[in-house]
PDB file of C-alpha atoms in Angstrom:
ATOM      1  CA  UNK A   4     240.154  28.924  30.259  1.00  0.00           C
ATOM      2  CA  UNK A   5     238.142  26.544  32.403  1.00  0.00           C
ATOM      3  CA  UNK A   6     236.858  27.831  35.706  1.00  0.00           C
ATOM      4  CA  UNK A   7     237.596  24.509  37.391  1.00  0.00           C
ATOM      5  CA  UNK A   8     240.910  23.406  35.882  1.00  0.00           C
ATOM      6  CA  UNK A   9     243.650  25.940  35.242  1.00  0.00           C
ATOM      7  CA  UNK A  10     246.666  25.115  33.046  1.00  0.00           C
ATOM      8  CA  UNK A  11     249.991  24.142  34.542  1.00  0.00           C
ATOM      9  CA  UNK A  12     252.651  26.500  33.271  1.00  0.00           C
ATOM     10  CA  UNK A  13     256.382  25.964  33.680  1.00  0.00           C
ATOM     11  CA  UNK A  14     258.481  28.967  34.486  1.00  0.00           C
ATOM     12  CA  UNK A  15     262.064  29.606  35.517  1.00  0.00           C
ATOM     13  CA  UNK A  16     261.241  31.142  38.843  1.00  0.00           C
ATOM     14  CA  UNK A  17     263.686  33.269  40.734  1.00  0.00           C
ATOM     15  CA  UNK A  18     260.999  33.601  43.416  1.00  0.00           C
ATOM     16  CA  UNK A  19     262.346  37.140  43.755  1.00  0.00           C
ATOM     17  CA  UNK A  20     265.191  35.850  45.882  1.00  0.00           C
ATOM     18  CA  UNK A  21     262.711  33.550  47.619  1.00  0.00           C
ATOM     19  CA  UNK A  22     260.464  36.593  47.800  1.00  0.00           C
ATOM     20  CA  UNK A  23     263.453  38.489  49.151  1.00  0.00           C
ATOM     21  CA  UNK A  24     262.958  37.096  52.664  1.00  0.00           C
ATOM     22  CA  UNK A  25     262.070  40.609  53.697  1.00  0.00           C
ATOM     23  CA  UNK A  26     264.745  42.236  51.547  1.00  0.00           C
ATOM     24  CA  UNK A  27     267.384  39.497  51.820  1.00  0.00           C
ATOM     25  CA  UNK A  28     267.153  39.281  55.567  1.00  0.00           C
ATOM     26  CA  UNK A  29     267.092  35.481  55.670  1.00  0.00           C
ATOM     27  CA  UNK A  30     269.058  32.571  54.317  1.00  0.00           C
ATOM     28  CA  UNK A  31     271.716  30.282  55.541  1.00  0.00           C
ATOM     29  CA  UNK A  32     274.126  31.831  57.844  1.00  0.00           C
ATOM     30  CA  UNK A  33     276.897  34.027  56.605  1.00  0.00           C
ATOM     31  CA  UNK A  34     278.079  36.412  54.030  1.00  0.00           C
ATOM     32  CA  UNK A  35     275.232  38.876  54.133  1.00  0.00           C
ATOM     33  CA  UNK A  36     276.474  41.937  52.339  1.00  0.00           C
ATOM     34  CA  UNK A  37     273.744  44.153  53.738  1.00  0.00           C
ATOM     35  CA  UNK A  38     270.779  45.883  52.188  1.00  0.00           C
ATOM     36  CA  UNK A  39     271.464  47.246  48.697  1.00  0.00           C
ATOM     37  CA  UNK A  40     270.348  50.672  49.835  1.00  0.00           C
ATOM     38  CA  UNK A  41     267.385  52.936  49.228  1.00  0.00           C
ATOM     39  CA  UNK A  42     265.498  52.728  45.975  1.00  0.00           C
ATOM     40  CA  UNK A  43     266.304  55.623  43.669  1.00  0.00           C
ATOM     41  CA  UNK A  44     263.618  58.215  43.094  1.00  0.00           C
ATOM     42  CA  UNK A  45     265.205  60.199  40.251  1.00  0.00           C
ATOM     43  CA  UNK A  46     264.759  59.870  36.513  1.00  0.00           C
ATOM     44  CA  UNK A  47     263.946  56.416  35.105  1.00  0.00           C
ATOM     45  CA  UNK A  48     266.913  54.121  34.619  1.00  0.00           C
ATOM     46  CA  UNK A  49     268.160  53.737  31.028  1.00  0.00           C
ATOM     47  CA  UNK A  50     268.433  50.041  31.815  1.00  0.00           C
ATOM     48  CA  UNK A  51     264.731  49.812  32.660  1.00  0.00           C
ATOM     49  CA  UNK A  52     263.106  46.664  31.308  1.00  0.00           C
ATOM     50  CA  UNK A  53     263.447  42.903  31.193  1.00  0.00           C
ATOM     51  CA  UNK A  54     266.742  41.533  29.908  1.00  0.00           C
ATOM     52  CA  UNK A  55     267.394  37.854  29.159  1.00  0.00           C
ATOM     53  CA  UNK A  56     270.545  36.315  27.777  1.00  0.00           C
ATOM     54  CA  UNK A  57     273.645  34.241  28.185  1.00  0.00           C
ATOM     55  CA  UNK A  58     275.792  34.205  31.296  1.00  0.00           C
ATOM     56  CA  UNK A  59     278.542  31.909  32.528  1.00  0.00           C
ATOM     57  CA  UNK A  60     277.080  28.438  32.955  1.00  0.00           C
ATOM     58  CA  UNK A  61     273.517  29.257  31.919  1.00  0.00           C
ATOM     59  CA  UNK A  62     270.970  32.010  31.401  1.00  0.00           C
ATOM     60  CA  UNK A  63     270.552  35.295  33.253  1.00  0.00           C
ATOM     61  CA  UNK A  64     267.224  37.104  33.629  1.00  0.00           C
ATOM     62  CA  UNK A  65     267.327  40.655  34.995  1.00  0.00           C
ATOM     63  CA  UNK A  66     264.323  42.894  35.622  1.00  0.00           C
ATOM     64  CA  UNK A  67     265.168  46.570  36.121  1.00  0.00           C
ATOM     65  CA  UNK A  68     262.262  48.679  37.345  1.00  0.00           C
ATOM     66  CA  UNK A  69     261.477  52.297  36.540  1.00  0.00           C
ATOM     67  CA  UNK A  70     263.224  53.445  39.725  1.00  0.00           C
ATOM     68  CA  UNK A  71     266.415  51.429  39.156  1.00  0.00           C
ATOM     69  CA  UNK A  72     265.505  48.639  41.563  1.00  0.00           C
ATOM     70  CA  UNK A  73     266.602  45.327  40.064  1.00  0.00           C
ATOM     71  CA  UNK A  74     265.688  41.673  40.539  1.00  0.00           C
ATOM     72  CA  UNK A  75     267.224  38.740  38.704  1.00  0.00           C
ATOM     73  CA  UNK A  76     268.093  35.087  38.639  1.00  0.00           C
ATOM     74  CA  UNK A  77     270.479  32.707  36.941  1.00  0.00           C
ATOM     75  CA  UNK A  78     269.672  29.190  35.864  1.00  0.00           C
ATOM     76  CA  UNK A  79     271.501  26.484  33.936  1.00  0.00           C
ATOM     77  CA  UNK A  80     268.745  25.049  31.702  1.00  0.00           C
ATOM     78  CA  UNK A  81     265.727  24.682  34.061  1.00  0.00           C
ATOM     79  CA  UNK A  82     267.387  24.576  37.490  1.00  0.00           C
ATOM     80  CA  UNK A  83     267.482  27.743  39.536  1.00  0.00           C
ATOM     81  CA  UNK A  84     271.054  28.508  40.596  1.00  0.00           C
ATOM     82  CA  UNK A  85     271.039  31.932  42.232  1.00  0.00           C
ATOM     83  CA  UNK A  86     269.003  35.106  42.579  1.00  0.00           C
ATOM     84  CA  UNK A  87     269.935  38.795  42.609  1.00  0.00           C
ATOM     85  CA  UNK A  88     268.430  41.867  44.200  1.00  0.00           C
ATOM     86  CA  UNK A  89     269.898  45.354  44.175  1.00  0.00           C
ATOM     87  CA  UNK A  90     270.053  48.730  42.475  1.00  0.00           C
ATOM     88  CA  UNK A  91     271.035  49.747  38.945  1.00  0.00           C
ATOM     89  CA  UNK A  92     272.435  53.100  37.843  1.00  0.00           C
ATOM     90  CA  UNK A  93     273.037  53.842  34.166  1.00  0.00           C
ATOM     91  CA  UNK A  94     274.419  57.338  33.579  1.00  0.00           C
ATOM     92  CA  UNK A  95     275.543  58.113  30.035  1.00  0.00           C
ATOM     93  CA  UNK A  96     275.091  54.559  28.810  1.00  0.00           C
ATOM     94  CA  UNK A  97     277.183  53.005  31.560  1.00  0.00           C
ATOM     95  CA  UNK A  98     275.653  50.190  33.603  1.00  0.00           C
ATOM     96  CA  UNK A  99     276.305  49.289  37.247  1.00  0.00           C
ATOM     97  CA  UNK A 100     274.368  46.818  39.388  1.00  0.00           C
ATOM     98  CA  UNK A 101     275.137  46.717  43.100  1.00  0.00           C
ATOM     99  CA  UNK A 102     273.321  44.389  45.465  1.00  0.00           C
ATOM    100  CA  UNK A 103     273.142  40.881  46.895  1.00  0.00           C
ATOM    101  CA  UNK A 104     273.347  37.407  45.409  1.00  0.00           C
ATOM    102  CA  UNK A 105     271.549  34.468  47.042  1.00  0.00           C
ATOM    103  CA  UNK A 106     273.058  31.070  46.188  1.00  0.00           C
ATOM    104  CA  UNK A 107     270.297  28.438  46.185  1.00  0.00           C
ATOM    105  CA  UNK A 108     272.503  25.401  46.847  1.00  0.00           C
ATOM    106  CA  UNK A 109     274.449  26.809  49.797  1.00  0.00           C
ATOM    107  CA  UNK A 110     271.881  29.259  51.149  1.00  0.00           C
ATOM    108  CA  UNK A 111     274.603  31.903  51.316  1.00  0.00           C
ATOM    109  CA  UNK A 112     274.082  35.607  50.671  1.00  0.00           C
ATOM    110  CA  UNK A 113     276.992  37.630  49.303  1.00  0.00           C
ATOM    111  CA  UNK A 114     277.598  40.988  47.691  1.00  0.00           C
ATOM    112  CA  UNK A 115     277.313  41.204  43.913  1.00  0.00           C
ATOM    113  CA  UNK A 116     278.370  43.828  41.383  1.00  0.00           C
ATOM    114  CA  UNK A 117     277.954  44.002  37.599  1.00  0.00           C
ATOM    115  CA  UNK A 118     279.516  46.710  35.431  1.00  0.00           C
ATOM    116  CA  UNK A 119     279.303  47.402  31.715  1.00  0.00           C
ATOM    117  CA  UNK A 120     277.233  49.304  29.172  1.00  0.00           C
ATOM    118  CA  UNK A 121     273.554  49.587  28.290  1.00  0.00           C
ATOM    119  CA  UNK A 122     271.781  50.463  25.047  1.00  0.00           C
ATOM    120  CA  UNK A 123     268.333  51.632  26.093  1.00  0.00           C
ATOM    121  CA  UNK A 124     265.572  49.142  25.211  1.00  0.00           C
ATOM    122  CA  UNK A 125     268.121  47.012  23.396  1.00  0.00           C
ATOM    123  CA  UNK A 126     270.876  45.296  25.386  1.00  0.00           C
ATOM    124  CA  UNK A 127     273.098  45.141  28.460  1.00  0.00           C
ATOM    125  CA  UNK A 128     276.704  43.931  28.203  1.00  0.00           C
ATOM    126  CA  UNK A 129     278.400  43.511  31.570  1.00  0.00           C
ATOM    127  CA  UNK A 130     281.012  41.698  33.637  1.00  0.00           C
ATOM    128  CA  UNK A 131     280.546  40.517  37.206  1.00  0.00           C
ATOM    129  CA  UNK A 132     282.952  41.042  40.077  1.00  0.00           C
ATOM    130  CA  UNK A 133     283.889  37.372  39.511  1.00  0.00           C
ATOM    131  CA  UNK A 134     284.913  38.122  35.889  1.00  0.00           C
ATOM    132  CA  UNK A 135     281.834  36.422  34.448  1.00  0.00           C
ATOM    133  CA  UNK A 136     280.483  37.970  31.255  1.00  0.00           C
ATOM    134  CA  UNK A 137     276.822  38.382  30.357  1.00  0.00           C
ATOM    135  CA  UNK A 138     274.891  39.757  27.391  1.00  0.00           C
ATOM    136  CA  UNK A 139     271.189  40.503  27.917  1.00  0.00           C
ATOM    137  CA  UNK A 140     268.636  41.369  25.241  1.00  0.00           C
ATOM    138  CA  UNK A 141     265.589  43.532  25.926  1.00  0.00           C
ATOM    139  CA  UNK A 142     262.210  41.782  26.025  1.00  0.00           C
ATOM    140  CA  UNK A 143     259.354  43.930  24.745  1.00  0.00           C
ATOM    141  CA  UNK A 144     256.831  42.129  26.974  1.00  0.00           C
ATOM    142  CA  UNK A 145     257.964  44.507  29.723  1.00  0.00           C
ATOM    143  CA  UNK A 146     255.898  47.224  27.995  1.00  0.00           C
ATOM    144  CA  UNK A 147     252.679  45.193  27.861  1.00  0.00           C
ATOM    145  CA  UNK A 148     249.812  46.593  29.965  1.00  0.00           C
ATOM    146  CA  UNK A 149     249.412  44.705  33.255  1.00  0.00           C
ATOM    147  CA  UNK A 150     246.307  42.563  33.726  1.00  0.00           C
ATOM    148  CA  UNK A 151     245.897  40.593  36.946  1.00  0.00           C
ATOM    149  CA  UNK A 152     243.291  38.347  35.321  1.00  0.00           C
ATOM    150  CA  UNK A 153     245.932  37.027  32.909  1.00  0.00           C
ATOM    151  CA  UNK A 154     247.933  35.677  35.842  1.00  0.00           C
ATOM    152  CA  UNK A 155     245.232  33.268  36.984  1.00  0.00           C
ATOM    153  CA  UNK A 156     246.505  29.710  36.870  1.00  0.00           C
ATOM    154  CA  UNK A 157     248.487  26.944  38.528  1.00  0.00           C
ATOM    155  CA  UNK A 158     252.256  26.968  38.147  1.00  0.00           C
ATOM    156  CA  UNK A 159     255.014  24.403  38.560  1.00  0.00           C
ATOM    157  CA  UNK A 160     258.104  26.057  40.021  1.00  0.00           C
ATOM    158  CA  UNK A 161     260.053  22.816  40.530  1.00  0.00           C
ATOM    159  CA  UNK A 162     259.192  19.153  41.139  1.00  0.00           C
ATOM    160  CA  UNK A 163     258.485  20.055  44.789  1.00  0.00           C
ATOM    161  CA  UNK A 164     257.294  23.681  44.584  1.00  0.00           C
ATOM    162  CA  UNK A 165     253.940  24.753  43.149  1.00  0.00           C
ATOM    163  CA  UNK A 166     252.089  28.051  42.966  1.00  0.00           C
ATOM    164  CA  UNK A 167     248.525  29.146  42.311  1.00  0.00           C
ATOM    165  CA  UNK A 168     247.224  32.602  41.384  1.00  0.00           C
ATOM    166  CA  UNK A 169     243.543  33.569  41.465  1.00  0.00           C
ATOM    167  CA  UNK A 170     242.120  37.083  41.184  1.00  0.00           C
ATOM    168  CA  UNK A 171     245.044  38.873  42.776  1.00  0.00           C
ATOM    169  CA  UNK A 172     245.781  36.295  45.488  1.00  0.00           C
ATOM    170  CA  UNK A 173     248.548  33.705  45.327  1.00  0.00           C
ATOM    171  CA  UNK A 174     249.864  30.757  47.293  1.00  0.00           C
ATOM    172  CA  UNK A 175     253.252  29.056  46.926  1.00  0.00           C
ATOM    173  CA  UNK A 176     253.655  25.593  48.462  1.00  0.00           C
ATOM    174  CA  UNK A 177     256.813  23.621  49.166  1.00  0.00           C
ATOM    175  CA  UNK A 178     259.228  26.507  49.620  1.00  0.00           C
ATOM    176  CA  UNK A 179     262.792  25.809  50.743  1.00  0.00           C
ATOM    177  CA  UNK A 180     263.546  22.509  49.038  1.00  0.00           C
ATOM    178  CA  UNK A 181     260.030  21.172  49.231  1.00  0.00           C
ATOM    179  CA  UNK A 182     259.539  21.571  52.970  1.00  0.00           C
ATOM    180  CA  UNK A 183     256.131  22.028  54.592  1.00  0.00           C
ATOM    181  CA  UNK A 184     256.378  25.768  54.070  1.00  0.00           C
ATOM    182  CA  UNK A 185     254.018  28.085  52.238  1.00  0.00           C
ATOM    183  CA  UNK A 186     253.687  31.743  51.315  1.00  0.00           C
ATOM    184  CA  UNK A 187     250.323  33.412  50.802  1.00  0.00           C
ATOM    185  CA  UNK A 188     249.613  36.960  49.762  1.00  0.00           C
ATOM    186  CA  UNK A 189     248.586  39.455  47.105  1.00  0.00           C
ATOM    187  CA  UNK A 190     249.846  40.288  43.631  1.00  0.00           C
ATOM    188  CA  UNK A 191     248.975  43.736  42.232  1.00  0.00           C
ATOM    189  CA  UNK A 192     250.180  45.805  39.248  1.00  0.00           C
ATOM    190  CA  UNK A 193     252.891  48.376  39.910  1.00  0.00           C
ATOM    191  CA  UNK A 194     251.873  52.014  39.381  1.00  0.00           C
ATOM    192  CA  UNK A 195     254.308  52.255  36.445  1.00  0.00           C
ATOM    193  CA  UNK A 196     251.760  50.679  34.090  1.00  0.00           C
ATOM    194  CA  UNK A 197     254.335  48.151  32.869  1.00  0.00           C
ATOM    195  CA  UNK A 198     253.934  44.385  32.844  1.00  0.00           C
ATOM    196  CA  UNK A 199     255.295  44.101  36.388  1.00  0.00           C
ATOM    197  CA  UNK A 200     253.470  43.187  39.585  1.00  0.00           C
ATOM    198  CA  UNK A 201     254.266  43.695  43.258  1.00  0.00           C
ATOM    199  CA  UNK A 202     254.019  40.660  45.528  1.00  0.00           C
ATOM    200  CA  UNK A 203     253.518  40.751  49.297  1.00  0.00           C
ATOM    201  CA  UNK A 204     253.074  37.658  51.415  1.00  0.00           C
ATOM    202  CA  UNK A 205     253.701  35.991  54.756  1.00  0.00           C
ATOM    203  CA  UNK A 206     255.359  32.663  55.461  1.00  0.00           C
ATOM    204  CA  UNK A 207     253.601  29.785  57.199  1.00  0.00           C
ATOM    205  CA  UNK A 208     254.176  26.121  57.961  1.00  0.00           C
ATOM    206  CA  UNK A 209     255.702  24.090  60.778  1.00  0.00           C
ATOM    207  CA  UNK A 210     258.755  23.170  58.682  1.00  0.00           C
ATOM    208  CA  UNK A 211     259.593  26.698  57.513  1.00  0.00           C
ATOM    209  CA  UNK A 212     263.219  27.649  58.256  1.00  0.00           C
ATOM    210  CA  UNK A 213     261.974  31.189  58.894  1.00  0.00           C
ATOM    211  CA  UNK A 214     259.409  32.168  61.587  1.00  0.00           C
ATOM    212  CA  UNK A 215     255.720  31.995  60.805  1.00  0.00           C
ATOM    213  CA  UNK A 216     254.367  35.370  59.779  1.00  0.00           C
ATOM    214  CA  UNK A 217     257.673  36.570  58.324  1.00  0.00           C
ATOM    215  CA  UNK A 218     256.796  39.258  55.740  1.00  0.00           C
ATOM    216  CA  UNK A 219     257.959  38.506  52.202  1.00  0.00           C
ATOM    217  CA  UNK A 220     258.033  40.766  49.165  1.00  0.00           C
ATOM    218  CA  UNK A 221     258.947  40.535  45.526  1.00  0.00           C
ATOM    219  CA  UNK A 222     257.987  41.295  41.932  1.00  0.00           C
ATOM    220  CA  UNK A 223     256.639  39.271  39.022  1.00  0.00           C
ATOM    221  CA  UNK A 224     256.473  39.551  35.223  1.00  0.00           C
ATOM    222  CA  UNK A 225     254.197  37.675  32.820  1.00  0.00           C
ATOM    223  CA  UNK A 226     256.214  36.330  29.873  1.00  0.00           C
ATOM    224  CA  UNK A 227     253.787  35.986  26.966  1.00  0.00           C
ATOM    225  CA  UNK A 228     256.428  35.083  24.376  1.00  0.00           C
ATOM    226  CA  UNK A 229     255.819  31.374  25.062  1.00  0.00           C
ATOM    227  CA  UNK A 230     252.666  29.235  25.136  1.00  0.00           C
ATOM    228  CA  UNK A 231     251.434  28.735  27.750  1.00  0.00           C
ATOM    229  CA  UNK A 232     252.717  31.978  29.277  1.00  0.00           C
ATOM    230  CA  UNK A 233     255.288  31.880  32.084  1.00  0.00           C
ATOM    231  CA  UNK A 234     255.071  33.873  35.290  1.00  0.00           C
ATOM    232  CA  UNK A 235     258.534  35.020  36.326  1.00  0.00           C
ATOM    233  CA  UNK A 236     258.868  35.725  40.057  1.00  0.00           C
TER     234      UNK A 236
END
């Protein structure tokens, strides 16, 4: 990899619910269902891992962390449609996601619930509270060891949003429909040792719809099943 020119890599970026806007505290005006609740601290979730598969109208990507915290997004082909953040419990092979859904087009936040079954490190079959069905298959890249150096590069999120990662620092430009709004911060491996990274940042820019300095947080996963690799936020 050149030290002066880094590859552009497409990825279907959920932006972790636009980096969660401080745990879904922002977004356009109504329907906030509240915080999904405290992160579980018990035994690892049976649903832990990265699941990708078909959902109504497109593809669903769901990342369930070792503590049951979950992040996801839905996209028809390459356009980001909505993002999810919440909590997963999976006792006895049952699967329940409870949290918030952020609709990109309307800017609305609403409650979201998925229920079904999980086969550990294999699949999730579930139905949403809107009677939408989804089938997700486990991606083994979740178990890869994390390496910050592998994240270095320039990324195209959309025609108006770009991102750059260098040695644990990142910058996203053109947030919120290409406005003069940026997020800068750090990306570090989670203590779990999985291929998942914690992101922390602050917002900046005169055109940001949220105040300057607003803290943002999220997670990322490096998908090495494609060339060049994709960074999923």
